[in-house]
mmCIF file of C-alpha atoms in Angstrom:
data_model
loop_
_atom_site.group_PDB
_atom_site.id
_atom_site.type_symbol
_atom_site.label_atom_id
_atom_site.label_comp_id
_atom_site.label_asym_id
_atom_site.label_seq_id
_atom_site.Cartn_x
_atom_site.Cartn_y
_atom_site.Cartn_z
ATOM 1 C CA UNK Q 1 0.000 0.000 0.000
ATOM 2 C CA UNK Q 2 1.697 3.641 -1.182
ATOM 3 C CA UNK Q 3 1.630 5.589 2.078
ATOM 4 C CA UNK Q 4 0.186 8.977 0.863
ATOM 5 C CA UNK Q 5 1.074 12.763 2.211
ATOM 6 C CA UNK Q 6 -2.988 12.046 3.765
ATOM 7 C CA UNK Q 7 -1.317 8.887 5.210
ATOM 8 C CA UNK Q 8 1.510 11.181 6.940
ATOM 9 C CA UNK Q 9 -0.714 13.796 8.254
ATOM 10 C CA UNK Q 10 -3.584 11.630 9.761
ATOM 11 C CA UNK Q 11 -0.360 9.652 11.495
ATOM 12 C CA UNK Q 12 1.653 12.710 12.766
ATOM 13 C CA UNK Q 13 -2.809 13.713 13.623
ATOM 14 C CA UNK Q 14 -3.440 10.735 16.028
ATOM 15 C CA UNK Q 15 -0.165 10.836 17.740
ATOM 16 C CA UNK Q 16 -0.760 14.273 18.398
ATOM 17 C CA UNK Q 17 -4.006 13.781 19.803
ATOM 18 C CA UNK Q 18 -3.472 11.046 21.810
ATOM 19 C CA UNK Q 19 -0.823 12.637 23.565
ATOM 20 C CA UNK Q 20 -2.809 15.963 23.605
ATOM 21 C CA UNK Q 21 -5.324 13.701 25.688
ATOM 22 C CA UNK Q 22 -2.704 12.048 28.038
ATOM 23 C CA UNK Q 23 -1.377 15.147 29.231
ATOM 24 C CA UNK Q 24 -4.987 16.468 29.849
ATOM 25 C CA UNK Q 25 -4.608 13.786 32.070
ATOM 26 C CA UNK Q 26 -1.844 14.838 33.913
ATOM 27 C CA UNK Q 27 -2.380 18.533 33.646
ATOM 28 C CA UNK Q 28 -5.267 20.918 34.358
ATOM 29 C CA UNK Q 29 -3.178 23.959 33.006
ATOM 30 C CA UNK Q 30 -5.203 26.413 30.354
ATOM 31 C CA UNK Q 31 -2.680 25.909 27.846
ATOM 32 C CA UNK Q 32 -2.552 21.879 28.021
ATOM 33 C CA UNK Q 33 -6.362 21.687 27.187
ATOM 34 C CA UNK Q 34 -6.581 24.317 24.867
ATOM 35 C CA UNK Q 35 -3.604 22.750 23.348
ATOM 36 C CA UNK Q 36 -4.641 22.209 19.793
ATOM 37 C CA UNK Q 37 -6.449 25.873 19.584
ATOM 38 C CA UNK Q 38 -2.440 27.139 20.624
ATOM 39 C CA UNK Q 39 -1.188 24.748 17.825
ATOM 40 C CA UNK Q 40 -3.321 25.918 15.013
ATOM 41 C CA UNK Q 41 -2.767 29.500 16.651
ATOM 42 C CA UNK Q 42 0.991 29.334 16.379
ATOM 43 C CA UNK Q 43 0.565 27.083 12.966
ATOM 44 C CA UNK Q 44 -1.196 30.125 11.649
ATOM 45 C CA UNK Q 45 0.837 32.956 12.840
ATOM 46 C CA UNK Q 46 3.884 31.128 11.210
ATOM 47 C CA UNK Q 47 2.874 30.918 7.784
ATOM 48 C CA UNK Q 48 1.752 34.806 7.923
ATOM 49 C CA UNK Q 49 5.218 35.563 9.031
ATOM 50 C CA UNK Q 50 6.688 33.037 6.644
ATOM 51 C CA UNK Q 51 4.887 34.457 3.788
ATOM 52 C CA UNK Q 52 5.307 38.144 4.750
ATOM 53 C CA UNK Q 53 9.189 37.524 5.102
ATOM 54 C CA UNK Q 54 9.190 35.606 1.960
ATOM 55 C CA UNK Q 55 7.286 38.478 -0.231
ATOM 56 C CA UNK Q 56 9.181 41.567 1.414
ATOM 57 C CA UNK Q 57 12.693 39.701 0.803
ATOM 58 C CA UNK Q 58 11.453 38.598 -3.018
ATOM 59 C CA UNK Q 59 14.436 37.884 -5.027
ATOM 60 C CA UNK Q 60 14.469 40.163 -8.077
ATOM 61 C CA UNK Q 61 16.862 40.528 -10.661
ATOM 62 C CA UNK Q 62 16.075 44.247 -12.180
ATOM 63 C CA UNK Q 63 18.878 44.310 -14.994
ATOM 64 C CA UNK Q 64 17.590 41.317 -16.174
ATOM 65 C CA UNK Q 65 15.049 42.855 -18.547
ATOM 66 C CA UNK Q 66 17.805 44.595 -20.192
ATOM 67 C CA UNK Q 67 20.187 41.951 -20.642
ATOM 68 C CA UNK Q 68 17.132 39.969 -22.482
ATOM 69 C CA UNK Q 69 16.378 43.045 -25.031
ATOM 70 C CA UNK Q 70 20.612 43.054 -25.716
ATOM 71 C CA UNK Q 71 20.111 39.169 -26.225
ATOM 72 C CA UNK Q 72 16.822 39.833 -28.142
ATOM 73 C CA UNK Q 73 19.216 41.736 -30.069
ATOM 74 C CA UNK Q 74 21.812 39.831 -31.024
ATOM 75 C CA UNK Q 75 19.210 36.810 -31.760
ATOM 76 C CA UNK Q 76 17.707 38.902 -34.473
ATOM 77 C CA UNK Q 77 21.120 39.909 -36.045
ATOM 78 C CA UNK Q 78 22.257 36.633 -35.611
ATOM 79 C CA UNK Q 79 18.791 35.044 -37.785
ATOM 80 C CA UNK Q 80 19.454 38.113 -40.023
ATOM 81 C CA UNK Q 81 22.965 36.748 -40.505
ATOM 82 C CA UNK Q 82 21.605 33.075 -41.726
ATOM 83 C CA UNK Q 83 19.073 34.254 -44.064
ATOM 84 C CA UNK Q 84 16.130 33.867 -42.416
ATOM 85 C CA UNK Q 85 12.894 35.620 -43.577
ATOM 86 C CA UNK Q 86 9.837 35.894 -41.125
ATOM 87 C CA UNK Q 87 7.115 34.893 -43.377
ATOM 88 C CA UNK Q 88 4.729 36.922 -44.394
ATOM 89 C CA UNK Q 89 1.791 36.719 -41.950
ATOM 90 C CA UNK Q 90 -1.822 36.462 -43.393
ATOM 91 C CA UNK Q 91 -3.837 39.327 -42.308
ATOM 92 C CA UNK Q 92 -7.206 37.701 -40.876
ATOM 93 C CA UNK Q 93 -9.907 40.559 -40.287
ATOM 94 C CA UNK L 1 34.190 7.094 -20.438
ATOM 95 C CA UNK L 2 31.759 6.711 -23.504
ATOM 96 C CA UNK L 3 28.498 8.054 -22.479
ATOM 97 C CA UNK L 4 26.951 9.960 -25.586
ATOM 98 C CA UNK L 5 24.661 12.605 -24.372
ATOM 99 C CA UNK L 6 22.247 14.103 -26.684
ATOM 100 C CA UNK L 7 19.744 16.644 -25.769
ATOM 101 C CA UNK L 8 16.098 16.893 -27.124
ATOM 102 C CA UNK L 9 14.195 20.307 -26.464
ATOM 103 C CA UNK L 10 10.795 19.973 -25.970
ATOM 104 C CA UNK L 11 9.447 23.421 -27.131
ATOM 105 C CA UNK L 12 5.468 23.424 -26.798
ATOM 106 C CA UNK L 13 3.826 26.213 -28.654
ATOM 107 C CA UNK L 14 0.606 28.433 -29.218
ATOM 108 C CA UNK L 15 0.612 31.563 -30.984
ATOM 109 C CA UNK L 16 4.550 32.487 -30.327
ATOM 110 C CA UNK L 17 5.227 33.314 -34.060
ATOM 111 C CA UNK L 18 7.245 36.109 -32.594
ATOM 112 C CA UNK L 19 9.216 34.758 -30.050
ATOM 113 C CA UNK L 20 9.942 31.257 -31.946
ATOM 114 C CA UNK L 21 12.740 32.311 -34.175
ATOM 115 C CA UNK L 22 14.736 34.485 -31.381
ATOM 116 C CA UNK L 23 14.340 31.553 -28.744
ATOM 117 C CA UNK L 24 15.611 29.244 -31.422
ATOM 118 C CA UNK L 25 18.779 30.822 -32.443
ATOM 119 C CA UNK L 26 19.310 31.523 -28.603
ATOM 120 C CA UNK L 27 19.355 27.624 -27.879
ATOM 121 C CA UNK L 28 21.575 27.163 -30.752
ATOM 122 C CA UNK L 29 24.066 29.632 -29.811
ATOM 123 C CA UNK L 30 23.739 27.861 -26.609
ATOM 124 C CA UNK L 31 24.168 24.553 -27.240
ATOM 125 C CA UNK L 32 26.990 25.361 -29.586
ATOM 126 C CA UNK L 33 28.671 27.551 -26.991
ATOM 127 C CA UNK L 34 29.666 24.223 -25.681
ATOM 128 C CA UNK L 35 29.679 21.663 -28.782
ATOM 129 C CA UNK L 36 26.468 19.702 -27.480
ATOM 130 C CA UNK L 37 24.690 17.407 -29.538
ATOM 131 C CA UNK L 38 20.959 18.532 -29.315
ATOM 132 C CA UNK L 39 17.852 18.892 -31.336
ATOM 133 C CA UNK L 40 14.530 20.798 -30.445
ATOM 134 C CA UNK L 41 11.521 19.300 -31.140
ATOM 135 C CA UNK L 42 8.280 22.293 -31.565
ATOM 136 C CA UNK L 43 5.013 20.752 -30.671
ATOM 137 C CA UNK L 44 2.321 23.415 -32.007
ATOM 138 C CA UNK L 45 -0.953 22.790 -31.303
ATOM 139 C CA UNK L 46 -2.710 24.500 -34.054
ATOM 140 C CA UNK L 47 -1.380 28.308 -33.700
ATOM 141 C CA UNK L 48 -3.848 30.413 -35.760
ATOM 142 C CA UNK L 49 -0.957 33.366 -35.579
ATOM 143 C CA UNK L 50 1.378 31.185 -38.475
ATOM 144 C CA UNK L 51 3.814 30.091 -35.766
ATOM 145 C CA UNK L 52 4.131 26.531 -38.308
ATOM 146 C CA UNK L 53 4.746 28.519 -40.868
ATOM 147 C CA UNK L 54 7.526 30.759 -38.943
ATOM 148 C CA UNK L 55 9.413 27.424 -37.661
ATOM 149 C CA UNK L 56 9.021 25.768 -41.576
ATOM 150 C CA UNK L 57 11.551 29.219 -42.349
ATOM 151 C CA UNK L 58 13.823 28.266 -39.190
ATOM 152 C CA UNK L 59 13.639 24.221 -40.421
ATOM 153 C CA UNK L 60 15.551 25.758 -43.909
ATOM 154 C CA UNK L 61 18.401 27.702 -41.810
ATOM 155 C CA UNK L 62 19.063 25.360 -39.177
ATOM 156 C CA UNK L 63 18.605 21.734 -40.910
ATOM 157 C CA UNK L 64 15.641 18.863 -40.112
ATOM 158 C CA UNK L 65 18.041 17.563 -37.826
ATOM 159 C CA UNK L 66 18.656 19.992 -35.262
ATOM 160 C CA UNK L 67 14.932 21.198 -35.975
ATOM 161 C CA UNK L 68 11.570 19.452 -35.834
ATOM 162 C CA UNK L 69 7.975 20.623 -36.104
ATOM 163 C CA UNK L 70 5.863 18.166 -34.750
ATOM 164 C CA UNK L 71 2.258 19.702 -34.609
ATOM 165 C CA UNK L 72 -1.227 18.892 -33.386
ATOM 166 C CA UNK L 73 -4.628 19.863 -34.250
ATOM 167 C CA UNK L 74 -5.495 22.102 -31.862
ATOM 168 C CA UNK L 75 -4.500 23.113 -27.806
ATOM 169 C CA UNK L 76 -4.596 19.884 -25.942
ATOM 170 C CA UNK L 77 -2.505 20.621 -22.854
ATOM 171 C CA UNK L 78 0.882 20.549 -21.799
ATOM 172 C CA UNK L 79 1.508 16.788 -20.269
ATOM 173 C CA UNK L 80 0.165 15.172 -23.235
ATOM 174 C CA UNK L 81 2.433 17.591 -25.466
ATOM 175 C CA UNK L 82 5.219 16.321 -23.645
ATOM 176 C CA UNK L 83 4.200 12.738 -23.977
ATOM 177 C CA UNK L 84 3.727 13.433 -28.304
ATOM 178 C CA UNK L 85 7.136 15.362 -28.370
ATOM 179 C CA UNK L 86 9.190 12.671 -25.804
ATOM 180 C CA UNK L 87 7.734 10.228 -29.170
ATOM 181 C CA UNK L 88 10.324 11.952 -31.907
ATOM 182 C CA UNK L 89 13.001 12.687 -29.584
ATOM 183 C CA UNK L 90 16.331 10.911 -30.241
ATOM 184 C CA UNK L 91 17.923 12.229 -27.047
ATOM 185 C CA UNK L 92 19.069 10.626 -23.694
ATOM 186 C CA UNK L 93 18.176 13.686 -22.438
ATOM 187 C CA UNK L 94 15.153 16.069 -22.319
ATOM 188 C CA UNK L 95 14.693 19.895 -22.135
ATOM 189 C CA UNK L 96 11.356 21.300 -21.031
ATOM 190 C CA UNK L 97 11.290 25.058 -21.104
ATOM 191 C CA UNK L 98 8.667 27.884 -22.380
ATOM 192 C CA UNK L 99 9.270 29.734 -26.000
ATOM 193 C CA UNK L 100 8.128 32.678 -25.026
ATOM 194 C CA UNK L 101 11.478 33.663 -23.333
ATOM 195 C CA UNK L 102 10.651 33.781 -19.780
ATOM 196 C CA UNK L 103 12.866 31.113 -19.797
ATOM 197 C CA UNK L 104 16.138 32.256 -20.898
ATOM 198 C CA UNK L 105 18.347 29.683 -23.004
ATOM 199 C CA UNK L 106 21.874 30.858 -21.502
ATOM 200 C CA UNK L 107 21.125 28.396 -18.596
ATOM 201 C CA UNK L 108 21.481 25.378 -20.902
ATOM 202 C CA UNK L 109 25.310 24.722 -20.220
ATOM 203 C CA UNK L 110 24.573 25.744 -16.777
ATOM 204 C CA UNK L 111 22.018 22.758 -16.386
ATOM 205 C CA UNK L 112 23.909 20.403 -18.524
ATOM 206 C CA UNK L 113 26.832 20.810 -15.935
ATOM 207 C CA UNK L 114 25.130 20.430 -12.999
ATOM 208 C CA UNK L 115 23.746 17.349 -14.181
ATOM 209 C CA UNK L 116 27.087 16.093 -14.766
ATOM 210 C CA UNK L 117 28.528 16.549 -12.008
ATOM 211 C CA UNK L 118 26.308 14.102 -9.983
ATOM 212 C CA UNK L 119 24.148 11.980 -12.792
ATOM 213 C CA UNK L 120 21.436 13.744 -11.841
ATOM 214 C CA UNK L 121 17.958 12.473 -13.134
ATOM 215 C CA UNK L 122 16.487 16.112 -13.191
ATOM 216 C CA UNK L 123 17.627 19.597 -12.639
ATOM 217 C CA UNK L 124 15.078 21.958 -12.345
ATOM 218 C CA UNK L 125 15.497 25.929 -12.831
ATOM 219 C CA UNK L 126 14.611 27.875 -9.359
ATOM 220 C CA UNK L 127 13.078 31.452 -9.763
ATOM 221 C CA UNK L 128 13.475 32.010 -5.802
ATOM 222 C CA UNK L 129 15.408 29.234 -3.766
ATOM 223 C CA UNK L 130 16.758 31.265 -1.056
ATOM 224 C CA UNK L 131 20.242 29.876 -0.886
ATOM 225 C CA UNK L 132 20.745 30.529 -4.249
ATOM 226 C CA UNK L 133 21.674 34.454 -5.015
ATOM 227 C CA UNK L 134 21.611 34.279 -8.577
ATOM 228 C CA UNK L 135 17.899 33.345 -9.198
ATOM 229 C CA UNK L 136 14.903 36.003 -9.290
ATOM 230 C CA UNK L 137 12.062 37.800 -11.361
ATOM 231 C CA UNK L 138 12.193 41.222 -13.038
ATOM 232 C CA UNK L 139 9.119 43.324 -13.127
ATOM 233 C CA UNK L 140 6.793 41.290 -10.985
ATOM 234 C CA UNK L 141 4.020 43.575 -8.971
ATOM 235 C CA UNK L 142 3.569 42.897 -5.253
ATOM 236 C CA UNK L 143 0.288 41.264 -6.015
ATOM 237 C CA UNK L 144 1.824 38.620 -8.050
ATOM 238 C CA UNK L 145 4.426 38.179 -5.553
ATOM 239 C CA UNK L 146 1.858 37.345 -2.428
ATOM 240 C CA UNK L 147 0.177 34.773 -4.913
ATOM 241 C CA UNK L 148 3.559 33.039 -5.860
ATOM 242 C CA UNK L 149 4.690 33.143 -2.320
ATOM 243 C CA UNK L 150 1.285 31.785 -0.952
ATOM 244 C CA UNK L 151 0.791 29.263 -3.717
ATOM 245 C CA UNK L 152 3.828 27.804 -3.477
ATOM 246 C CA UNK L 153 3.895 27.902 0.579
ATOM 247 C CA UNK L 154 0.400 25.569 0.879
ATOM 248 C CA UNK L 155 1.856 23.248 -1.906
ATOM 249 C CA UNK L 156 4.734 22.681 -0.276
ATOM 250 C CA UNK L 157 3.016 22.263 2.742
ATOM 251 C CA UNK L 158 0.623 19.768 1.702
ATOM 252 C CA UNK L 159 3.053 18.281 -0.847
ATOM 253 C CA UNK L 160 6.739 18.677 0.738
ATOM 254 C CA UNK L 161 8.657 18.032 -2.661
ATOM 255 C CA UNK L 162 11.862 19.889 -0.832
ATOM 256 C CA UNK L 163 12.212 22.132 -4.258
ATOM 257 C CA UNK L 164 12.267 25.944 -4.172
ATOM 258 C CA UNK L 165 10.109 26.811 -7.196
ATOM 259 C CA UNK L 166 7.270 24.228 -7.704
ATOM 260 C CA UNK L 167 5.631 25.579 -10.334
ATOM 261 C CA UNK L 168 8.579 26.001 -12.374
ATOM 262 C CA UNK L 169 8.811 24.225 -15.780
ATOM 263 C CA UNK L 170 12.439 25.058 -16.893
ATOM 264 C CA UNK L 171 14.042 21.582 -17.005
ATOM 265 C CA UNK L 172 16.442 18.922 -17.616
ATOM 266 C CA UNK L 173 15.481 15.547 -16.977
ATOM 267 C CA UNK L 174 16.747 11.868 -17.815
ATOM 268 C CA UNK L 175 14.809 10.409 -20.747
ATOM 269 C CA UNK L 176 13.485 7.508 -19.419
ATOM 270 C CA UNK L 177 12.707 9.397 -16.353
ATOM 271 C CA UNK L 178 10.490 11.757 -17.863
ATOM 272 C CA UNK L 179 8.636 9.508 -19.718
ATOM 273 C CA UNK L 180 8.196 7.369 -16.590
ATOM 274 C CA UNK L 181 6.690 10.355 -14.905
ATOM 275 C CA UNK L 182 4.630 12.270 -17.379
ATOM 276 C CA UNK L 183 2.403 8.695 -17.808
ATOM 277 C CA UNK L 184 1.219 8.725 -14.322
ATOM 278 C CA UNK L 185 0.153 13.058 -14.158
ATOM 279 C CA UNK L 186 -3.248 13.650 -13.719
ATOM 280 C CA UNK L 187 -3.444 17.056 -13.089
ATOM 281 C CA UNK L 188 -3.495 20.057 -15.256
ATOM 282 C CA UNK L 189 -2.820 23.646 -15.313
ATOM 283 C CA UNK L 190 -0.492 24.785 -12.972
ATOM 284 C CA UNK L 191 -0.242 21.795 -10.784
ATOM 285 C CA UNK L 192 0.644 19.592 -13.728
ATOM 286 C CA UNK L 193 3.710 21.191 -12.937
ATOM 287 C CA UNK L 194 3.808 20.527 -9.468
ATOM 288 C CA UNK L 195 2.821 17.376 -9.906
ATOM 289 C CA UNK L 196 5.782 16.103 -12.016
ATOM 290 C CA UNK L 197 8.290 17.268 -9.490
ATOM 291 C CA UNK L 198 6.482 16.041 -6.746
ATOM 292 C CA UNK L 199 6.187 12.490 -7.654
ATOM 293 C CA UNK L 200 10.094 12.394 -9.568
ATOM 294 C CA UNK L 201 10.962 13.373 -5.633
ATOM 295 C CA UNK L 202 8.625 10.222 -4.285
ATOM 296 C CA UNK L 203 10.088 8.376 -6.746
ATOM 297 C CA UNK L 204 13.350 8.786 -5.567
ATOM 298 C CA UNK L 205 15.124 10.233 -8.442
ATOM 299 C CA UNK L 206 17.741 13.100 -7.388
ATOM 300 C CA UNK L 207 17.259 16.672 -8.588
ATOM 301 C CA UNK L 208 18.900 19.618 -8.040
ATOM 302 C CA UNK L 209 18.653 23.265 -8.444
ATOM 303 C CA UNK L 210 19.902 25.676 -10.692
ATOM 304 C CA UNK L 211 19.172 29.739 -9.989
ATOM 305 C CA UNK L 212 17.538 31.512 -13.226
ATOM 306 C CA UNK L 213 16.269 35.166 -13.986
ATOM 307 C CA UNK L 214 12.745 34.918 -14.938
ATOM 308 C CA UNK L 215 11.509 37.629 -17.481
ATOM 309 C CA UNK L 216 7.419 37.878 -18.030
ATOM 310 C CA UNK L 217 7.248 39.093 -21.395
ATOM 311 C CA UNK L 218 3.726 40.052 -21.145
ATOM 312 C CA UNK L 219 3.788 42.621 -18.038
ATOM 313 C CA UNK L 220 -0.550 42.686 -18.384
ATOM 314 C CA UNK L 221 -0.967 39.216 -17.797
ATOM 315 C CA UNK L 222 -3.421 38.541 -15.326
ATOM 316 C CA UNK L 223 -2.206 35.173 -13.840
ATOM 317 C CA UNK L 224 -5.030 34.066 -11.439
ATOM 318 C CA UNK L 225 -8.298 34.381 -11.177
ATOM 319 C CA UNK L 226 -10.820 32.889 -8.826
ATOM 320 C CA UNK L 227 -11.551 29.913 -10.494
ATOM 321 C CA UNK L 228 -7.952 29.355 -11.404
ATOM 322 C CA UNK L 229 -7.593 29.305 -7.486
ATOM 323 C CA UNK L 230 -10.403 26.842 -6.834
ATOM 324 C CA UNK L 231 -8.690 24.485 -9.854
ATOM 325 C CA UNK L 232 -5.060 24.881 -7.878
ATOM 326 C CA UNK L 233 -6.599 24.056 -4.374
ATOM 327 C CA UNK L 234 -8.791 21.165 -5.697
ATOM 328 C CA UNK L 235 -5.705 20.174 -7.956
ATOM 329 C CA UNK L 236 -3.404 19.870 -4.699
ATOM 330 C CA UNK L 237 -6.356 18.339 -2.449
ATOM 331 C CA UNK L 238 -6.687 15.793 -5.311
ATOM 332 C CA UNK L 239 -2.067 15.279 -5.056
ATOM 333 C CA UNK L 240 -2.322 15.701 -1.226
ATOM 334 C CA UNK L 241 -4.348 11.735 -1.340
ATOM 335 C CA UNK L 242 -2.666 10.982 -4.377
ATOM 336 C CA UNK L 243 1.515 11.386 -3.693
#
């Protein structure tokens, strides 16, 4: 049987639950039963940091443009050089 | 050591009568540049805009062997373009990369290389991997930057494929690996591409990453709308029991 990504989260799930329920056991502290609440909590304000971070600190390359139009360029001397003729297109209207 | 390495290009177009002949003679000059044996295979699916016609002219400069046009009727998606052009390529290698220039053909040697160096089965062109400083986008708007980001953060979330840039679709991959893959996709769109990395990695095969600049030629582009969002959710819902 392929163990799936589902397969990997519903195991990492029940672990998590059933030792979110034995420490209810042994604990009467807020934060042990609202323990999953927390979880999804932190779980959430993680990925809107994550993303934020990610997004601000985007890796850009602004020259790059440029460098394409030079290469743009030199590909259209270069098909000039060969011979090559852009055929003519058929005007559709 | 003997190995022969050949490289097919698997060039799917629509409508890029334009951008065909410069991103042709770019991925000459490249493969040249380092005395590669190579051939790029066009599968057009139907362009109304002459882009046949435009790659018949390139056939007569550049020879039938280092050129092939192998159309289709009409647009019938990307994986099973890849599975008609993988049909007429002669390669033990395989190049899958966009003609419309986004994807710029001076990172052919680069890729070649790195696959060298380790056998690699695939190397796959990052537009962001932070550890790599020469990768990133030109012109993007913040907009399209929060939907990259977020995209990309749930699918590897759900999916954990350990690459950088999932949706990416700049490529080298091992012939036989690639055609092992591309029979099992079922999704489309966006996660098709997803998808392909995503199962080579549960497969086992070893890729690695190579930074690229990414140029959008068409700065208007609006690149999703709400039901493109629904199909990407439901398409990694549908990988998340899948992979």
């Amino acid at each position: 049987m392929k163990i799936t990504q589902f397969h990997k989260w519903l195991t990492f799930l029940i672990l998590f639950i059933v030792l979110w329920l034995v420490l209810k056991t042994q604990s009467q502290n807020h934060f042990v039963v609202f323990l999953p609440i927390y979880a999804i909590i932190a779980f959430g304000v993680y990925s809107l940091g994550f993303i934020f971070w990610r997004v601000t600190h985007f890796p850009t390359c602004d020259d790059a443009t440029e460098k394409l139009r030079k290469d743009i360029k030199e590909a259209e001397e270069d098909l000039k050089k060969r011979g090559y003729k852009a055929p003519q297109k058929k005007k559709e209207k | 050591m003997s190995k022969s390495y050949k490289y097919s290009v698997l060039l799917p177009t629509y409508n890029e009568s334009e951008n065909l002949p410069l991103v042709v003679s770019m991925i000459v000059k490249a493969f040249e540049s380092i005395e590669a044996d190579f051939e790029i295979i066009v599968v057009d699916d139907g362009s109304p805009d002459g882009t046949q016609e435009v790659c018949k002219e390139l056939i007569k400069i550049y020879g039938a062997e280092r050129l092939l046009l192998k159309p289709r009727e009409k647009k019938l998606g990307l994986g099973t373009a890849y599975i008609h052009g993988l049909k007429f390529a002669s390669g033990n290698f395989v190049f899958i990369m966009d003609a419309d220039l986004s994807h710029h053909p001076k990172y052919i040697p680069e890729m070649i290389e790195r696959q060298k160096t380790k056998d690699f089965d695939v190397v796959t062109g990052t537009r962001y991997s932070p550890k790599i400083p020469t990768c990133g986008v030109a012109g993007w708007p913040f907009e399209r930057k929060l939907i990259s980001t977020t995209a990309n953060y749930i699918a590897t979330t759900l999916l954990n494929p350990k690459v950088s840039d999932l949706t990416g679709s700049y490529r080298l991959y091992k012939k036989e690996v690639l055609e092992n893959i591309v029979q099992k996709v079922i999704s489309k769109g966006y996660v098709f591409q997803m998808e392909i990395i995503a199962r080579a990695r549960k497969e086992g095969y070893t890729i690695s990453e190579v930074g690229i600049e990414f140029v959008d030629r068409l700065f208007g582009e609006s690149c999703f709308n709400t039901s493109e969002i629904t199909g990407f959710l439901a398409g990694l819902v549908k990988l998340f029991f899948e992979l």
